[in-house]
mmCIF file of C-alpha atoms and ligand atoms in Angstrom:
data_model
loop_
_atom_site.group_PDB
_atom_site.id
_atom_site.type_symbol
_atom_site.label_atom_id
_atom_site.label_comp_id
_atom_site.label_asym_id
_atom_site.label_seq_id
_atom_site.Cartn_x
_atom_site.Cartn_y
_atom_site.Cartn_z
ATOM 1 C CA MET A 108 83.802 118.903 108.448
ATOM 2 C CA ILE A 109 82.666 119.649 104.876
ATOM 3 C CA GLN A 110 81.736 123.032 103.530
ATOM 4 C CA ILE A 111 80.316 123.582 100.078
ATOM 5 C CA LYS A 112 80.218 127.099 98.767
ATOM 6 C CA SER A 113 78.287 128.092 95.685
ATOM 7 C CA VAL A 114 78.897 124.773 93.923
ATOM 8 C CA SER A 115 77.556 124.468 90.413
ATOM 9 C CA LYS A 116 77.695 121.547 88.003
ATOM 10 C CA SER A 117 76.344 121.207 84.449
ATOM 11 C CA PHE A 118 76.163 118.332 82.039
ATOM 12 C CA GLY A 119 76.191 120.009 78.602
ATOM 13 C CA PRO A 120 73.413 122.554 78.670
ATOM 14 C CA LEU A 121 71.754 121.068 81.714
ATOM 15 C CA GLN A 122 72.639 122.810 84.994
ATOM 16 C CA VAL A 123 72.225 120.071 87.617
ATOM 17 C CA LEU A 124 73.582 121.930 90.659
ATOM 18 C CA LYS A 125 72.921 125.664 90.974
ATOM 19 C CA LYS A 126 75.206 127.436 93.411
ATOM 20 C CA ILE A 127 74.670 125.026 96.281
ATOM 21 C CA ASP A 128 75.762 126.080 99.750
ATOM 22 C CA LEU A 129 75.915 123.407 102.446
ATOM 23 C CA THR A 130 77.855 122.783 105.621
ATOM 24 C CA ILE A 131 78.075 119.317 107.160
ATOM 25 C CA GLU A 132 79.255 119.172 110.750
ATOM 26 C CA GLU A 133 81.214 116.365 112.301
ATOM 27 C CA LYS A 134 78.902 113.517 113.504
ATOM 28 C CA GLU A 135 75.967 115.032 111.710
ATOM 29 C CA VAL A 136 73.486 112.864 109.848
ATOM 30 C CA VAL A 137 72.008 114.727 106.901
ATOM 31 C CA VAL A 138 69.210 113.237 104.821
ATOM 32 C CA LEU A 139 68.737 114.534 101.308
ATOM 33 C CA LEU A 140 65.328 114.271 99.787
ATOM 34 C CA GLY A 141 64.006 115.261 96.372
ATOM 35 C CA ALA A 142 62.369 113.910 93.235
ATOM 36 C CA SER A 143 64.308 111.930 90.691
ATOM 37 C CA GLY A 144 66.542 114.147 88.599
ATOM 38 C CA SER A 145 66.782 116.909 91.214
ATOM 39 C CA GLY A 146 70.575 116.552 91.501
ATOM 40 C CA LYS A 147 70.946 114.494 94.681
ATOM 41 C CA SER A 148 73.351 111.923 93.252
ATOM 42 C CA THR A 149 75.392 114.568 91.518
ATOM 43 C CA LEU A 150 75.781 116.457 94.769
ATOM 44 C CA LEU A 151 77.031 113.294 96.544
ATOM 45 C CA ARG A 152 79.381 112.518 93.673
ATOM 46 C CA CYS A 153 80.850 116.042 93.883
ATOM 47 C CA LEU A 154 81.405 115.469 97.623
ATOM 48 C CA ASN A 155 83.552 112.484 96.834
ATOM 49 C CA PHE A 156 85.067 113.986 93.642
ATOM 50 C CA LEU A 157 83.658 111.316 91.361
ATOM 51 C CA GLU A 158 82.413 114.447 89.614
ATOM 52 C CA ILE A 159 84.278 117.713 89.691
ATOM 53 C CA ASN A 160 82.178 120.799 90.210
ATOM 54 C CA ASP A 161 82.418 123.467 87.469
ATOM 55 C CA SER A 162 82.493 126.335 89.952
ATOM 56 C CA GLY A 163 82.327 126.997 93.660
ATOM 57 C CA ASP A 164 84.500 125.602 96.437
ATOM 58 C CA ILE A 165 84.509 122.507 98.561
ATOM 59 C CA TYR A 166 86.425 122.473 101.869
ATOM 60 C CA PHE A 167 87.376 119.485 103.965
ATOM 61 C CA ASP A 168 88.303 120.374 107.524
ATOM 62 C CA GLY A 169 88.548 123.962 106.476
ATOM 63 C CA GLU A 170 90.962 123.195 103.659
ATOM 64 C CA LEU A 171 89.992 124.041 100.090
ATOM 65 C CA VAL A 172 90.121 121.011 97.798
ATOM 66 C CA GLN A 173 91.657 121.967 94.486
ATOM 67 C CA PRO A 174 91.273 119.071 92.077
ATOM 68 C CA SER A 175 94.347 120.104 90.135
ATOM 69 C CA LYS A 176 96.548 120.150 93.242
ATOM 70 C CA THR A 177 94.953 118.028 95.948
ATOM 71 C CA ASP A 178 95.475 114.285 96.022
ATOM 72 C CA LEU A 179 91.865 113.257 95.244
ATOM 73 C CA ASN A 180 92.548 109.625 96.059
ATOM 74 C CA LYS A 181 93.361 110.618 99.608
ATOM 75 C CA ILE A 182 90.085 112.592 99.933
ATOM 76 C CA ARG A 183 88.159 109.747 98.294
ATOM 77 C CA SER A 184 89.580 107.269 100.824
ATOM 78 C CA GLU A 185 88.246 109.517 103.597
ATOM 79 C CA VAL A 186 84.787 109.654 102.062
ATOM 80 C CA GLY A 187 83.049 106.279 101.952
ATOM 81 C CA MET A 188 80.292 105.817 99.399
ATOM 82 C CA VAL A 189 77.505 103.256 99.235
ATOM 83 C CA PHE A 190 75.500 102.966 96.046
ATOM 84 C CA GLN A 191 72.035 101.707 95.175
ATOM 85 C CA HIS A 192 73.410 98.765 93.226
ATOM 86 C CA PHE A 193 76.110 97.700 95.716
ATOM 87 C CA ASN A 194 78.917 97.673 93.113
ATOM 88 C CA LEU A 195 80.702 94.673 94.653
ATOM 89 C CA PHE A 196 83.333 92.901 92.589
ATOM 90 C CA PRO A 197 81.475 89.735 91.438
ATOM 91 C CA HIS A 198 84.605 87.608 90.975
ATOM 92 C CA LYS A 199 85.898 88.316 94.519
ATOM 93 C CA THR A 200 84.650 86.807 97.754
ATOM 94 C CA VAL A 201 83.083 88.972 100.427
ATOM 95 C CA LEU A 202 86.364 89.071 102.307
ATOM 96 C CA GLU A 203 88.354 89.899 99.184
ATOM 97 C CA ASN A 204 85.921 92.719 98.357
ATOM 98 C CA ILE A 205 86.549 94.268 101.783
ATOM 99 C CA ILE A 206 90.340 94.000 101.874
ATOM 100 C CA GLU A 207 90.922 95.120 98.270
ATOM 101 C CA ALA A 208 91.086 98.910 98.820
ATOM 102 C CA PRO A 209 92.861 98.862 102.174
ATOM 103 C CA ILE A 210 95.642 96.717 100.628
ATOM 104 C CA HIS A 211 95.855 98.368 97.188
ATOM 105 C CA VAL A 212 94.990 101.994 97.976
ATOM 106 C CA LYS A 213 96.331 102.276 101.537
ATOM 107 C CA GLY A 214 99.149 99.767 101.328
ATOM 108 C CA MET A 215 97.902 97.883 104.371
ATOM 109 C CA LYS A 216 99.309 94.449 105.170
ATOM 110 C CA LYS A 217 96.998 91.600 104.215
ATOM 111 C CA SER A 218 96.848 90.232 107.749
ATOM 112 C CA GLU A 219 95.863 93.577 109.154
ATOM 113 C CA ALA A 220 93.294 94.173 106.401
ATOM 114 C CA LYS A 221 91.755 90.761 107.120
ATOM 115 C CA GLU A 222 91.553 91.441 110.811
ATOM 116 C CA ILE A 223 89.718 94.710 110.118
ATOM 117 C CA ALA A 224 87.467 92.980 107.559
ATOM 118 C CA TYR A 225 86.372 90.309 110.071
ATOM 119 C CA ALA A 226 85.614 92.910 112.691
ATOM 120 C CA LEU A 227 83.448 94.826 110.141
ATOM 121 C CA LEU A 228 81.686 91.626 109.012
ATOM 122 C CA ASP A 229 80.884 91.001 112.621
ATOM 123 C CA LYS A 230 79.513 94.499 112.926
ATOM 124 C CA VAL A 231 77.195 94.037 109.924
ATOM 125 C CA GLY A 232 76.255 90.519 111.012
ATOM 126 C CA LEU A 233 77.887 88.602 108.126
ATOM 127 C CA THR A 234 80.897 86.777 109.645
ATOM 128 C CA ASP A 235 79.671 83.499 108.176
ATOM 129 C CA LYS A 236 79.641 84.910 104.658
ATOM 130 C CA ALA A 237 83.314 85.936 104.436
ATOM 131 C CA ASP A 238 84.162 83.288 101.810
ATOM 132 C CA GLU A 239 81.005 83.498 99.725
ATOM 133 C CA TYR A 240 80.759 85.269 96.391
ATOM 134 C CA PRO A 241 78.321 88.212 96.087
ATOM 135 C CA ASP A 242 76.042 86.138 93.830
ATOM 136 C CA MET A 243 75.216 83.890 96.765
ATOM 137 C CA LEU A 244 73.943 86.734 98.909
ATOM 138 C CA SER A 245 70.624 88.475 99.194
ATOM 139 C CA GLY A 246 70.410 92.170 98.238
ATOM 140 C CA GLY A 247 70.370 93.152 101.899
ATOM 141 C CA GLN A 248 73.461 91.081 102.622
ATOM 142 C CA LYS A 249 75.215 92.562 99.551
ATOM 143 C CA GLN A 250 74.490 96.047 100.744
ATOM 144 C CA ARG A 251 75.771 95.252 104.230
ATOM 145 C CA VAL A 252 78.991 93.972 102.635
ATOM 146 C CA ALA A 253 79.210 97.189 100.620
ATOM 147 C CA ILE A 254 78.903 99.189 103.831
ATOM 148 C CA ALA A 255 81.599 97.076 105.493
ATOM 149 C CA ARG A 256 83.796 97.549 102.455
ATOM 150 C CA ALA A 257 83.423 101.340 102.639
ATOM 151 C CA LEU A 258 84.112 101.333 106.390
ATOM 152 C CA ALA A 259 87.299 99.283 105.833
ATOM 153 C CA MET A 260 88.982 102.451 104.610
ATOM 154 C CA ASN A 261 88.198 104.058 107.956
ATOM 155 C CA PRO A 262 86.401 107.016 106.303
ATOM 156 C CA ARG A 263 85.592 110.207 108.126
ATOM 157 C CA VAL A 264 82.238 110.576 106.367
ATOM 158 C CA MET A 265 79.903 108.090 104.670
ATOM 159 C CA LEU A 266 77.724 108.985 101.720
ATOM 160 C CA PHE A 267 74.741 106.738 100.962
ATOM 161 C CA ASP A 268 72.959 107.044 97.579
ATOM 162 C CA GLU A 269 69.548 105.339 97.924
ATOM 163 C CA PRO A 270 71.093 102.336 99.633
ATOM 164 C CA THR A 271 67.798 100.499 100.025
ATOM 165 C CA SER A 272 66.062 101.449 96.783
ATOM 166 C CA ALA A 273 67.028 98.274 94.966
ATOM 167 C CA LEU A 274 66.053 95.974 97.811
ATOM 168 C CA ASP A 275 62.973 93.836 98.261
ATOM 169 C CA PRO A 276 60.895 95.427 101.017
ATOM 170 C CA GLU A 277 61.603 92.747 103.584
ATOM 171 C CA LEU A 278 65.388 93.369 103.243
ATOM 172 C CA VAL A 279 65.283 97.126 103.742
ATOM 173 C CA GLY A 280 65.201 96.970 107.547
ATOM 174 C CA GLU A 281 68.469 95.066 108.050
ATOM 175 C CA VAL A 282 70.356 97.695 106.032
ATOM 176 C CA LEU A 283 68.678 100.632 107.753
ATOM 177 C CA GLN A 284 69.520 99.025 111.068
ATOM 178 C CA VAL A 285 73.247 98.940 110.212
ATOM 179 C CA MET A 286 73.087 102.622 109.118
ATOM 180 C CA LYS A 287 71.258 103.558 112.295
ATOM 181 C CA GLN A 288 73.934 101.909 114.383
ATOM 182 C CA LEU A 289 76.656 103.769 112.483
ATOM 183 C CA ALA A 290 74.839 107.035 113.112
ATOM 184 C CA SER A 291 74.590 106.262 116.806
ATOM 185 C CA GLU A 292 78.351 105.624 116.911
ATOM 186 C CA GLY A 293 78.921 109.167 115.673
ATOM 187 C CA MET A 294 79.681 108.603 111.973
ATOM 188 C CA THR A 295 79.161 111.688 109.869
ATOM 189 C CA MET A 296 76.654 110.692 107.180
ATOM 190 C CA VAL A 297 74.930 112.124 104.131
ATOM 191 C CA VAL A 298 72.041 109.905 103.088
ATOM 192 C CA VAL A 299 69.848 110.099 99.986
ATOM 193 C CA THR A 300 66.847 107.967 100.726
ATOM 194 C CA HIS A 301 63.085 107.703 100.344
ATOM 195 C CA GLU A 302 62.842 105.955 103.736
ATOM 196 C CA MET A 303 60.939 108.581 105.655
ATOM 197 C CA GLY A 304 61.104 106.584 108.909
ATOM 198 C CA PHE A 305 64.869 106.784 108.735
ATOM 199 C CA ALA A 306 64.760 110.489 107.965
ATOM 200 C CA ARG A 307 62.465 111.214 110.871
ATOM 201 C CA GLY A 308 64.159 108.946 113.343
ATOM 202 C CA VAL A 309 67.843 109.204 112.559
ATOM 203 C CA ALA A 310 68.576 112.491 110.697
ATOM 204 C CA ASP A 311 69.769 115.569 112.503
ATOM 205 C CA ARG A 312 68.823 117.629 109.466
ATOM 206 C CA VAL A 313 66.707 117.012 106.372
ATOM 207 C CA LEU A 314 67.286 118.841 103.081
ATOM 208 C CA PHE A 315 64.891 119.028 100.167
ATOM 209 C CA MET A 316 66.344 119.470 96.696
ATOM 210 C CA GLU A 317 64.639 120.413 93.498
ATOM 211 C CA GLU A 318 66.120 121.291 90.145
ATOM 212 C CA GLY A 319 69.601 121.738 91.507
ATOM 213 C CA LEU A 320 68.617 123.909 94.463
ATOM 214 C CA ILE A 321 68.178 123.187 98.166
ATOM 215 C CA LEU A 322 64.709 124.595 98.651
ATOM 216 C CA GLU A 323 64.279 123.810 102.294
ATOM 217 C CA GLU A 324 66.092 122.381 105.274
ATOM 218 C CA GLY A 325 65.289 121.793 108.911
ATOM 219 C CA THR A 326 65.207 119.345 111.717
ATOM 220 C CA PRO A 327 63.034 116.307 110.947
ATOM 221 C CA LYS A 328 60.384 117.797 113.195
ATOM 222 C CA GLN A 329 60.339 121.154 111.474
ATOM 223 C CA PHE A 330 60.614 119.548 108.069
ATOM 224 C CA PHE A 331 57.870 116.985 108.342
ATOM 225 C CA GLU A 332 55.475 118.761 110.651
ATOM 226 C CA ASN A 333 55.764 122.341 109.427
ATOM 227 C CA PRO A 334 57.270 122.507 105.953
ATOM 228 C CA GLN A 335 57.460 126.085 104.667
ATOM 229 C CA ASN A 336 58.031 125.715 100.942
ATOM 230 C CA GLU A 337 55.051 124.963 98.680
ATOM 231 C CA ARG A 338 57.141 122.470 96.681
ATOM 232 C CA THR A 339 58.240 120.675 99.864
ATOM 233 C CA LYS A 340 54.608 120.316 100.893
ATOM 234 C CA GLN A 341 53.676 118.906 97.481
ATOM 235 C CA PHE A 342 56.608 116.473 97.627
ATOM 236 C CA LEU A 343 55.661 115.303 101.096
ATOM 237 C CA ASN A 344 52.018 114.900 100.087
ATOM 238 C CA SER A 345 53.102 112.804 97.137
ATOM 239 C CA ILE A 346 55.124 110.375 99.171
ATOM 240 C CA LEU A 347 53.482 110.234 102.599
HETATM 241 P P1 LIG N 202 68.936 112.479 91.330
HETATM 242 O O1 LIG N 202 69.988 111.662 91.986
HETATM 243 O O2 LIG N 202 68.303 113.492 92.239
HETATM 244 O O3 LIG N 202 67.871 111.630 90.661
HETATM 245 P P2 LIG N 202 71.018 113.171 89.407
HETATM 246 O O4 LIG N 202 72.036 113.952 90.199
HETATM 247 O O5 LIG N 202 71.303 111.716 89.170
HETATM 248 O O6 LIG N 202 69.606 113.317 90.177
HETATM 249 O O7 LIG N 202 70.700 113.828 88.007
HETATM 250 C C1 LIG N 202 70.320 115.132 87.870
HETATM 251 C C2 LIG N 202 70.219 115.415 86.407
HETATM 252 O O8 LIG N 202 71.496 115.346 85.791
HETATM 253 C C3 LIG N 202 69.299 114.432 85.627
HETATM 254 O O9 LIG N 202 68.595 115.160 84.669
HETATM 255 C C4 LIG N 202 70.314 113.509 84.998
HETATM 256 O O10 LIG N 202 69.802 112.971 83.811
HETATM 257 C C5 LIG N 202 71.487 114.424 84.703
HETATM 258 N N1 LIG N 202 72.786 113.736 84.746
HETATM 259 C C6 LIG N 202 73.349 113.123 85.849
HETATM 260 N N2 LIG N 202 74.528 112.602 85.554
HETATM 261 C C7 LIG N 202 74.770 112.909 84.244
HETATM 262 C C8 LIG N 202 75.851 112.671 83.329
HETATM 263 N N3 LIG N 202 76.949 112.006 83.699
HETATM 264 N N4 LIG N 202 75.716 113.108 82.095
HETATM 265 C C9 LIG N 202 74.656 113.802 81.662
HETATM 266 N N5 LIG N 202 73.607 114.075 82.489
HETATM 267 C C10 LIG N 202 73.654 113.623 83.742
HETATM 268 MG MG1 LIG N 203 70.154 109.653 92.249
#
């Protein structure tokens, strides 16, 4: 579904991505691990063209995305993104947060957008919060709204950037549960997380990044039980 070929990205003198190659298959769940500053968020942001890579090529469905020619808003609407800090609109209700992009980006009728929003709120277990403002919700509820909002655009792939890192520990499970359900329904997902239980249990493939390189990848079993790279071993020792 997505193919990245030799993608590099620098911020000033700092090269954050160093000729990354990566293919993501349809329905695959890829978990991206790595220390802070290794380039994980930048890689996700390049996948959704919030950042534009300096060199290398990104293909969607075999088609090269050329930022100067391709309609990036169309690609962005097909790539849902969930952030650590939810990024909900504080002055809009839960329902209004969810229907905003379908109406304004996709030109959907309000009645249709609402119908989809209620179905998604049901899916994330928050039907009763439709008319609340984000301030009234717990972190876990906010993140579930953020997931529903991303899904409202009917994306082909979902990117998660440390979706549970800002949550109190007791709220992590409800968000992971929603992500797990999405994965089981066949959503293509790329997930940056420190939740090793999720990586082991849900990922099809685990990647380890360091200093802008993918140093190791494998199935969860290979990756956690028999890591090959010295740096991967050190990383796993530091967190497990
Ligand atoms: P990670 O998500 O793995 O923690 P990031 O992709 O956020 O890593 O960042 C990788 C490096 O790039 C860090 O050193 C960070 O400070 C730097 N960086 C990220 N975004 C920017 C930016 N917009 N401008 C300058 N430096 C950035
Ligand atoms: Mg990050």
